[in-house]
Coordinates of C-alpha atoms and ligand atoms in Angstrom, one line a residue:
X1 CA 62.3 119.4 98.4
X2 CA 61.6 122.6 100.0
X3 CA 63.3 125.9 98.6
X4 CA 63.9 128.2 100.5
X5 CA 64.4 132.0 99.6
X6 CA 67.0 133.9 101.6
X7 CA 65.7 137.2 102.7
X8 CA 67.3 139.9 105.4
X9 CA 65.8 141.5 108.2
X10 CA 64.5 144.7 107.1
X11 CA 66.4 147.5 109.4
X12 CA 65.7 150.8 110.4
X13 CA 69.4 152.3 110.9
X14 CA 71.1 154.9 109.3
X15 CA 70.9 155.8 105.5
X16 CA 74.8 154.2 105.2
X17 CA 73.9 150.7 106.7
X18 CA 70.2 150.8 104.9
X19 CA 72.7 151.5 101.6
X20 CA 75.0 148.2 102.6
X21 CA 72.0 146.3 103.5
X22 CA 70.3 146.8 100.0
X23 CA 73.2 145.8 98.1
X24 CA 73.5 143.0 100.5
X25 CA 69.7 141.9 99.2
X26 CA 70.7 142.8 95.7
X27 CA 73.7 139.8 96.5
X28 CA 71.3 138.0 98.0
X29 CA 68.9 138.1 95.4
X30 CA 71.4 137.7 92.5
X31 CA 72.5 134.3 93.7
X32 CA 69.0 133.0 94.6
X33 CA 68.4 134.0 90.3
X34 CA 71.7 131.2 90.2
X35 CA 70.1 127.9 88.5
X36 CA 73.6 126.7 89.7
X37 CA 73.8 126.0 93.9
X38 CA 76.1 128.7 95.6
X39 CA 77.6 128.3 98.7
X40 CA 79.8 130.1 100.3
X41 CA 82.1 128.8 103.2
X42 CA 84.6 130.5 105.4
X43 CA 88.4 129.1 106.2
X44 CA 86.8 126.1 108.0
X45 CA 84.1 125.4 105.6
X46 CA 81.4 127.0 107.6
X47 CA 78.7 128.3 105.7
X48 CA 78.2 131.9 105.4
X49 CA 75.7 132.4 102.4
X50 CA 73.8 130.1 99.9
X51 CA 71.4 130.1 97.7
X52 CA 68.1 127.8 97.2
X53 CA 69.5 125.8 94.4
X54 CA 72.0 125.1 96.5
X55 CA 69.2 123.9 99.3
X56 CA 68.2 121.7 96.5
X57 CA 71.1 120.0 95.3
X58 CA 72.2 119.7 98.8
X59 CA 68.5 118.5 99.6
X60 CA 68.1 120.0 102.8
X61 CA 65.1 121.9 103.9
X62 CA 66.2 124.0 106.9
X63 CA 68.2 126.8 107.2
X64 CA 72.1 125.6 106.8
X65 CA 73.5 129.0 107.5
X66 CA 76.7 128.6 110.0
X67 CA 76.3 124.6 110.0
X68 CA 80.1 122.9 108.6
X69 CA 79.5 121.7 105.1
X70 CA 80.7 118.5 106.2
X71 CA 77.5 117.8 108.3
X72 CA 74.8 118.0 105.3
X73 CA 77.2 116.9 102.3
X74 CA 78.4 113.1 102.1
X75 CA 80.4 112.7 99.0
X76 CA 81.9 109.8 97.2
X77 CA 84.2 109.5 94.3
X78 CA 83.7 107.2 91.3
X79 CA 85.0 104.2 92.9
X80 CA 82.6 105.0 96.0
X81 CA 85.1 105.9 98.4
X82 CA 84.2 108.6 100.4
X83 CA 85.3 112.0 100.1
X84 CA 85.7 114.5 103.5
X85 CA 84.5 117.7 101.6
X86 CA 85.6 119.7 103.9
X87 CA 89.3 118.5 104.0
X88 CA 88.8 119.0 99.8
X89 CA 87.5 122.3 100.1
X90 CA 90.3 123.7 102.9
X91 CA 92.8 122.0 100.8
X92 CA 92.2 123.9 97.8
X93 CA 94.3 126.2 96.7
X94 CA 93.6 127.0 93.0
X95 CA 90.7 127.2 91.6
X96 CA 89.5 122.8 91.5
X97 CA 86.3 122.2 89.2
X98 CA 84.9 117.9 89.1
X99 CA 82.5 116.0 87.3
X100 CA 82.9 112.6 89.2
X101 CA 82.1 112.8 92.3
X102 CA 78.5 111.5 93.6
X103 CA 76.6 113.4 96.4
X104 CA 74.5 110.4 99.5
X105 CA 71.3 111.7 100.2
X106 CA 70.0 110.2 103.8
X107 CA 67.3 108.3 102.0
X108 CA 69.7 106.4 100.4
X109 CA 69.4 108.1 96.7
X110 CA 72.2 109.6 94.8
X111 CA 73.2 112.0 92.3
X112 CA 76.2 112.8 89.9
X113 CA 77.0 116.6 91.0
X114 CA 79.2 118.9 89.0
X115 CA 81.5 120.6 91.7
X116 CA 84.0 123.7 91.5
X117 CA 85.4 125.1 94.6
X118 CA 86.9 128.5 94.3
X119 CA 89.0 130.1 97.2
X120 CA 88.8 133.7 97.9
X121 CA 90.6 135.8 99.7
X122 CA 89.0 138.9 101.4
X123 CA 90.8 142.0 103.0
X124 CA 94.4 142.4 102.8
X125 CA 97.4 141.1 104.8
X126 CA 97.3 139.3 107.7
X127 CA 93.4 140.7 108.5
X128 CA 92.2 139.6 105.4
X129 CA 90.6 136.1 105.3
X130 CA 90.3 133.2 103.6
X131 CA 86.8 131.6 102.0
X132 CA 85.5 129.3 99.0
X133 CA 82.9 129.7 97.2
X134 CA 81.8 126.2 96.2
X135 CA 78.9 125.8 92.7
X136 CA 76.8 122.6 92.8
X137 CA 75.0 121.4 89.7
X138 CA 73.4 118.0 89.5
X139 CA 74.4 116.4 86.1
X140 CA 73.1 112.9 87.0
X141 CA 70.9 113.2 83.5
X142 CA 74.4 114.2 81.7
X143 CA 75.9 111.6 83.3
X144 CA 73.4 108.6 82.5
X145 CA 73.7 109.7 79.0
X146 CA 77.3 109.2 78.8
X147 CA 76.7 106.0 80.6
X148 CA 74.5 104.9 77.5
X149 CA 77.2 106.2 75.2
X150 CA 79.8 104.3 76.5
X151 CA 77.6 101.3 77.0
X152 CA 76.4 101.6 73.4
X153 CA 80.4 102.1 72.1
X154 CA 81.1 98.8 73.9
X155 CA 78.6 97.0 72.4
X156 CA 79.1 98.2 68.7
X157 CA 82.4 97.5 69.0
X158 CA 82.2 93.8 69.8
X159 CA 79.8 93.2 67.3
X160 CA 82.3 94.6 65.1
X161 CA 85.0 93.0 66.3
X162 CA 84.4 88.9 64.5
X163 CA 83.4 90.5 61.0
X164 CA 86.6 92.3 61.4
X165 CA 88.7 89.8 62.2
X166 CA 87.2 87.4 59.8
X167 CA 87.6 90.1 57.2
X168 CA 90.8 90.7 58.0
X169 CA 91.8 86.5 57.4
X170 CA 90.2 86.2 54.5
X171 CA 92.1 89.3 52.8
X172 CA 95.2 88.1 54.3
X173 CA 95.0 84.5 52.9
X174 CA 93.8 86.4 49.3
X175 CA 97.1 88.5 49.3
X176 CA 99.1 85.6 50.3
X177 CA 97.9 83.4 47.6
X178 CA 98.1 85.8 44.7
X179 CA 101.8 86.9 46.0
X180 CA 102.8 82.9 45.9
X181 CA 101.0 82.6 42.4
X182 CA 103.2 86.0 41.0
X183 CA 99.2 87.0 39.9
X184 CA 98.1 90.6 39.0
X185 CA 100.0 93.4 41.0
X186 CA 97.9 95.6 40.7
X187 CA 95.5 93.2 42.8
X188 CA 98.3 92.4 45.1
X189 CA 98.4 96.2 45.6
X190 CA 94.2 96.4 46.5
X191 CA 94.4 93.4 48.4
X192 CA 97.6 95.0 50.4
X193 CA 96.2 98.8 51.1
X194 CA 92.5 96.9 51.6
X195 CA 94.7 94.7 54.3
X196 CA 96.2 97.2 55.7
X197 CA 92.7 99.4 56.2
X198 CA 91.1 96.0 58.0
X199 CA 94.1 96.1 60.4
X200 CA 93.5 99.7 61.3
X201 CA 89.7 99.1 61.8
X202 CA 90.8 96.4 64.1
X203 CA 93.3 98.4 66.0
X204 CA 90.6 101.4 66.5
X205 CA 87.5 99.4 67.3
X206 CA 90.4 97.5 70.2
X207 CA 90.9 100.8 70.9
X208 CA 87.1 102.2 71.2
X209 CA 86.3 99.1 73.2
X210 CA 89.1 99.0 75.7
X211 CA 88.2 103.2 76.4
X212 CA 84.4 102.9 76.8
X213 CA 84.8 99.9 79.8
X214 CA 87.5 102.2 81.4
X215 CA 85.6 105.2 80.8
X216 CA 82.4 103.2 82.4
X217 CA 84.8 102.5 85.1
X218 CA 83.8 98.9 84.7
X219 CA 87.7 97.7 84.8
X220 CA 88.8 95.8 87.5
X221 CA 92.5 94.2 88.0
X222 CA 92.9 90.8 89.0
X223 CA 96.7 90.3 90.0
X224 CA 98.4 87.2 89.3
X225 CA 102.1 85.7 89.1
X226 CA 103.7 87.4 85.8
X227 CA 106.5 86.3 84.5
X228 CA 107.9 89.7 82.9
X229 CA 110.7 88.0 81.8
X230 CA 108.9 85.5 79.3
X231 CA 106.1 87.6 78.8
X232 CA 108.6 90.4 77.2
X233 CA 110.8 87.5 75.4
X234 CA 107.3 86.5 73.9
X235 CA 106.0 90.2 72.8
X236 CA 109.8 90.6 71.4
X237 CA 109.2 87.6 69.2
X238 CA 105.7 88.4 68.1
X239 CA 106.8 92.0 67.1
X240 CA 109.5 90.6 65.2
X241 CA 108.8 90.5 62.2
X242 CA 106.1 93.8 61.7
X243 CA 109.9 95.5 63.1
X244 CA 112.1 93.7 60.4
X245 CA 109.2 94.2 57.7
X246 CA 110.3 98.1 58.0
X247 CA 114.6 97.3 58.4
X248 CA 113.7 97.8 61.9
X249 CA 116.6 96.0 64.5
X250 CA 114.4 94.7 67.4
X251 CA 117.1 93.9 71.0
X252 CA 115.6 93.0 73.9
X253 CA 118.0 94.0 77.3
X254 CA 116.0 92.0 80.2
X255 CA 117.6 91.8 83.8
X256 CA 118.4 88.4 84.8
X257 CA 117.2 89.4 88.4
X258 CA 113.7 89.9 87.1
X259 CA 111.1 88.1 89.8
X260 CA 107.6 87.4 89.3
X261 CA 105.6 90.4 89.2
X262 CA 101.7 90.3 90.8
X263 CA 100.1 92.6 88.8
X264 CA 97.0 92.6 86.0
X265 CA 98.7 90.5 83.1
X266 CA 95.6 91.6 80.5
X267 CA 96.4 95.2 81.1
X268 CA 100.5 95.1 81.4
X269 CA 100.4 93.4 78.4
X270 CA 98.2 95.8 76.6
X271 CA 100.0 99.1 78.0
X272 CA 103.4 97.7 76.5
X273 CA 101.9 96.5 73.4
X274 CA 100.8 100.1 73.2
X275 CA 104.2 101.2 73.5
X276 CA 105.9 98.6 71.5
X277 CA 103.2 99.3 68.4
X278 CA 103.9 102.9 68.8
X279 CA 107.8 102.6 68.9
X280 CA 107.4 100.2 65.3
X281 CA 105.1 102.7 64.0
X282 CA 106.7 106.0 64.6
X283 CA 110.2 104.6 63.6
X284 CA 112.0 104.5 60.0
X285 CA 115.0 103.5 60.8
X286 CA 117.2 102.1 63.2
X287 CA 116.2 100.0 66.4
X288 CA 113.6 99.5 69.4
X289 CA 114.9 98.1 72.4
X290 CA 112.1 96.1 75.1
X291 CA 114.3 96.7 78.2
X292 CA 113.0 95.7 82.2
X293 CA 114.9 95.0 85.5
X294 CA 113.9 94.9 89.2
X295 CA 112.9 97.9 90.7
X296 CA 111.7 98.6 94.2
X297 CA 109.0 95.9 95.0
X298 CA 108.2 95.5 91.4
X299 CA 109.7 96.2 88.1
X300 CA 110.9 99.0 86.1
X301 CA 110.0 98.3 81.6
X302 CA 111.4 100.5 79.2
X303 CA 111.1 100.5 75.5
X304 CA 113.0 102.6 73.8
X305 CA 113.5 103.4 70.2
X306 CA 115.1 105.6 67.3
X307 CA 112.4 107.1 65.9
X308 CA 110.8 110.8 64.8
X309 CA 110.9 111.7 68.3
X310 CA 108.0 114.1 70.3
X311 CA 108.4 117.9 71.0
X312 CA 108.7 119.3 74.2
X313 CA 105.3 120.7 73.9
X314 CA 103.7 118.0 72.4
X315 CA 105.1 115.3 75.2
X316 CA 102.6 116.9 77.4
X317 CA 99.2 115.8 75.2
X318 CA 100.4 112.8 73.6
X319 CA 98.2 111.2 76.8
X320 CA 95.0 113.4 76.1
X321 CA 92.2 112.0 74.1
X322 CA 92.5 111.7 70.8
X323 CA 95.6 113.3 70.1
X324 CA 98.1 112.5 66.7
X325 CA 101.1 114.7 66.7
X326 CA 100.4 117.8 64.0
X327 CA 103.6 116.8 61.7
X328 CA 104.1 115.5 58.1
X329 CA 105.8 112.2 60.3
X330 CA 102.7 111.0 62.0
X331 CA 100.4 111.7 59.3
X332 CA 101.9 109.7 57.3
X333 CA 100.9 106.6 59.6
X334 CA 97.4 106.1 60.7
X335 CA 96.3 106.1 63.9
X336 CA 93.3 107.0 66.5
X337 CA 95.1 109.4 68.7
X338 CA 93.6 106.5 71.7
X339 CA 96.5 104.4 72.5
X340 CA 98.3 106.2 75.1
X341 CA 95.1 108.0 76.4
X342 CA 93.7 104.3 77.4
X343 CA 97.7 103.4 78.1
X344 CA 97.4 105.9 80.7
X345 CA 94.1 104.7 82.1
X346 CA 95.2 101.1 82.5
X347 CA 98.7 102.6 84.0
X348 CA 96.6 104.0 87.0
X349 CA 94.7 101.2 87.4
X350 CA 98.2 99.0 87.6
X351 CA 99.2 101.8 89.8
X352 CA 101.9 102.2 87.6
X353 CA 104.2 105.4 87.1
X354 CA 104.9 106.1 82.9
X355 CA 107.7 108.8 82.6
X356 CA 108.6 109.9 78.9
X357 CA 112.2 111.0 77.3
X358 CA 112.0 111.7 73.9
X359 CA 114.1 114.5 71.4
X360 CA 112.2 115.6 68.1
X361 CA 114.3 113.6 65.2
X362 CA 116.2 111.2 67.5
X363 CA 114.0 108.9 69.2
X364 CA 112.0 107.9 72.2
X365 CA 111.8 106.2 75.5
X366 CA 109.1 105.3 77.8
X367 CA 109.5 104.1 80.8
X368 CA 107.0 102.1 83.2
X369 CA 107.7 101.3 86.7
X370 CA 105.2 98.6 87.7
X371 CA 104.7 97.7 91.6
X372 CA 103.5 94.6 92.9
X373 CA 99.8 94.3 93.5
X374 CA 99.0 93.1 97.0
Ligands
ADP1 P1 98.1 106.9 67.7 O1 99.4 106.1 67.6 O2 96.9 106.0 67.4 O3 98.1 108.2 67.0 P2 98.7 107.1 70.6 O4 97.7 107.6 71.6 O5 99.2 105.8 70.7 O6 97.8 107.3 69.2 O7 99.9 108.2 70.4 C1 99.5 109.6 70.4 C2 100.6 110.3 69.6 O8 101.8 110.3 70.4 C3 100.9 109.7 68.3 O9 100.0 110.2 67.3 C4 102.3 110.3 68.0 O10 102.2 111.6 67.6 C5 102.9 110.3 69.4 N1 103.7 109.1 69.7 C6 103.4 108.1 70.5 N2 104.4 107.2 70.6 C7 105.5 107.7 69.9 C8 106.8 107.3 69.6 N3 107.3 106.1 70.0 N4 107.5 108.1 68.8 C9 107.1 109.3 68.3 N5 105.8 109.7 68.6 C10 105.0 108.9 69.3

């Protein structure tokens, strides 16, 4: 790939435009030092200056000055679906920064690019004028090393998975026996906290594994027929017990005009086993309540429950990575900080829209609307 320096005519006018042309050069030169690419655009993403880095990125060998960005840059996102850059760019308003999208090179090669877009607004009023200045940086290497990660994380964590569950039998059938034989308790207690340990494992490696394929992007939805009504009967039955264990009441308030819904049963089922395991979890006392009726072309779930409740402040993180509320209350219970982070990664594969109510001390409610998957 050629690189190609920028350089100015030299001129011979007046002191004052030889003093504008120099710091011109000194611009110039500044952003040709830029190991990031540098491009700057005007209001209809026309280019007005670059640098060579950004020659390289871009992979273009001629001069690209005045040329629209749109005619030299072919983007795609991470599901390889194009991306007009220039509609991106003149639709930015705030400063936008992405790590996913992929630049198409004419020879049919690609690269993972790092892309900010920043607009800028030069003069004032109604003479000034709008531009962007747009930073390139090719993070294929990062990328494929995240790639590995993720691939490695997957792995691990099926491997992991049968000793765990196997494990997790075998301690179970142990506590069950020396319970019905009234034998040591201080065993029963060790065989109950080592229990208890295996199920968490379980729970986190379910966790890991379900994040790396969604972070590898590898997920796919296959919709069938699901019958919401059964399938939230079932999950209510199944829960049962782990509810009643704590002096939990468990009411289910199911719609009898609920249709078949065609969406991804794996991942509807895990998104409200995430919410139904989190309800039981973060809840002392009181009830949960599994709730679902029609709604516009598909269905609207809701489980709702009486529990320690989330802060204002806190409702907005509880879907970032790896985040445990800070209080004594959740704590106390054990957990990865995953569950609604991959929740909401399934959700938007499900095209589905999660809305959270919830008062610190009183309880909780989430809400999924789920639309038919055509
Ligand atoms: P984990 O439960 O493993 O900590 P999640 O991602 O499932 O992770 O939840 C993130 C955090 O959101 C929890 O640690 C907890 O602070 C809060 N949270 C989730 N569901 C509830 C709920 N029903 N009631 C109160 N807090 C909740």
């Amino acid at each position: 790939m050629a690189k190609i320096k920028i350089t100015d005519a030299m001129s011979d006018q007046a002191p004052v435009v030889e003093s504008a042309q120099f710091e011109h050069q000194r611009l110039l030169s500044l952003i040709n030092s830029m190991i990031d690419g540098v491009v700057a655009v005007d209001e209809s993403a026309h280019v007005d200056i670059y640098n060579g880095a950004a020659l390289n990125i871009l992979d273009v060998n001629s001069a690209i000055q005045g040329q629209s960005l749109g005619s030299f840059c072919k983007l795609v996102d991470s599901n390889s679906q194009p991306i007009d850059i220039v509609e991106l760019v003149r639709s930015t308003t705030t400063s936008y920064v992405s790590r996913d999208y992929i630049i198409l090179y004419p020879d049919g090669s690609k690269a993972n690019i790092y892309l900010s877009i920043a607009p800028v607004h030069l003069g004032y009023g109604k003479a000034g004028s709008r531009s962007y200045v747009i930073v390139l940086r090719d993070i294929s290497h990062e990328k494929s090393l995240e790639e590995e990660r993720d691939e490695f994380i997957s792995v691990i964590s099926h491997e992991l998975r049968t000793p765990i569950a196997i494990a997790e039998g075998n301690i179970s059938n142990a506590k069950f026996i020396v319970e019905k034989s009234h034998g040591d308790a201080k065993i029963a207690k060790a065989l109950e906290d080592a229990h208890q340990q295996t199920l968490f494992l379980a729970e986190m490696i379910n966790d890991l594994s379900t994040l790396s394929r969604a972070e590898r992007g590898v997920l796919t939805v296959e919709a069938e027929s699901i019958n919401i009504h059964d399938l939230l009967t079932e999950m209510a039955h199944n829960y049962e017990p782990e509810a009643k264990a704590k002096g939990l009441r468990l009411y289910t308030d199911l719609s009898r005009n609920l249709e078949l819904l065609l969406s991804g049963k794996l991942y509807v089922h895990e998104v409200l086993q995430n919410f139904i395991t989190n309800a039981i979890k973060y809840t002392d006392k009181g009830h949960i309540t599994i709730g679902a009726k029609p709604q516009d072309k598909g269905v609207i779930v809701w489980i709702e429950d009486t529990g320690i409740g989330i802060s204002k402040t806190d409702q907005e993180r509880i879907y970032d990575k790896f985040f445990r509320a800070e209080n004594y209350e959740t704590r106390k219970t054990s957990g990865t900080g995953l569950g609604l982070y991959v929740t909401m990664k399934l959700a938007r594969l499900l095209h589905a829209e999660i809305t959270t109510k919830s008062q610190l001390g009183k309880g909780s409610k989430f809400t999924i609307y789920l639309p038919n998957l055509q």
